[in-house]
């Protein structure tokens, strides 16, 4: 259970992930540039910058993006 919010989690890993939002703990470092992340999924997304992977394509214009949120933001321009 989260001491700040009283929110309960069914999995201890989910609680651990949540608790990092209250601290400055960033246990997932990028081996290329040293930038650190609270969540492994954010590190995975960041690594695409270094390897040039852009798996998200706009269906309207064909522009490609490394992150889904970047595509979502871009699509608002159409």
PDB file of C-alpha atoms in Angstrom, residues 28-62:
ATOM      1  CA  UNK A  28      17.117   2.181 -15.285  1.00  0.00           C
ATOM      2  CA  UNK A  29      20.158   3.843 -16.931  1.00  0.00           C
ATOM      3  CA  UNK A  30      20.806   4.154 -20.647  1.00  0.00           C
ATOM      4  CA  UNK A  31      24.135   2.468 -21.380  1.00  0.00           C
ATOM      5  CA  UNK A  32      24.760   4.859 -24.287  1.00  0.00           C
ATOM      6  CA  UNK A  33      24.260   8.271 -22.695  1.00  0.00           C
ATOM      7  CA  UNK A  34      23.693   7.665 -18.977  1.00  0.00           C
ATOM      8  CA  UNK A  35      20.207   9.185 -18.829  1.00  0.00           C
ATOM      9  CA  UNK A  36      18.164   7.409 -16.154  1.00  0.00           C
ATOM     10  CA  UNK A  37      14.494   6.433 -16.043  1.00  0.00           C
ATOM     11  CA  UNK A  38      11.946   5.428 -13.423  1.00  0.00           C
ATOM     12  CA  UNK A  39      10.391   2.787 -15.678  1.00  0.00           C
ATOM     13  CA  UNK A  40      12.069   0.215 -17.898  1.00  0.00           C
ATOM     14  CA  UNK A  41       9.475   0.923 -20.602  1.00  0.00           C
ATOM     15  CA  UNK A  42      10.644   4.559 -20.757  1.00  0.00           C
ATOM     16  CA  UNK A  43      14.239   3.371 -21.155  1.00  0.00           C
ATOM     17  CA  UNK A  44      13.149   1.073 -23.986  1.00  0.00           C
ATOM     18  CA  UNK A  45      11.455   3.993 -25.728  1.00  0.00           C
ATOM     19  CA  UNK A  46      14.503   6.224 -25.163  1.00  0.00           C
ATOM     20  CA  UNK A  47      16.887   3.639 -26.650  1.00  0.00           C
ATOM     21  CA  UNK A  48      15.146   4.102 -29.989  1.00  0.00           C
ATOM     22  CA  UNK A  49      16.844   7.510 -30.185  1.00  0.00           C
ATOM     23  CA  UNK A  50      20.249   5.823 -30.249  1.00  0.00           C
ATOM     24  CA  UNK A  51      19.377   3.048 -32.692  1.00  0.00           C
ATOM     25  CA  UNK A  52      17.196   5.137 -35.006  1.00  0.00           C
ATOM     26  CA  UNK A  53      14.129   2.932 -34.594  1.00  0.00           C
ATOM     27  CA  UNK A  54      10.862   4.692 -35.433  1.00  0.00           C
ATOM     28  CA  UNK A  55       8.037   2.137 -35.349  1.00  0.00           C
ATOM     29  CA  UNK A  56       5.072   4.547 -35.311  1.00  0.00           C
ATOM     30  CA  UNK A  57       3.839   5.808 -38.694  1.00  0.00           C
ATOM     31  CA  UNK A  58       1.166   8.423 -39.380  1.00  0.00           C
ATOM     32  CA  UNK A  59      -1.524   6.906 -41.575  1.00  0.00           C
ATOM     33  CA  UNK A  60      -2.328  10.306 -43.070  1.00  0.00           C
ATOM     34  CA  UNK A  61       1.078  11.563 -44.215  1.00  0.00           C
ATOM     35  CA  UNK A  62       3.508   8.699 -43.616  1.00  0.00           C
TER      36      UNK A  62
END
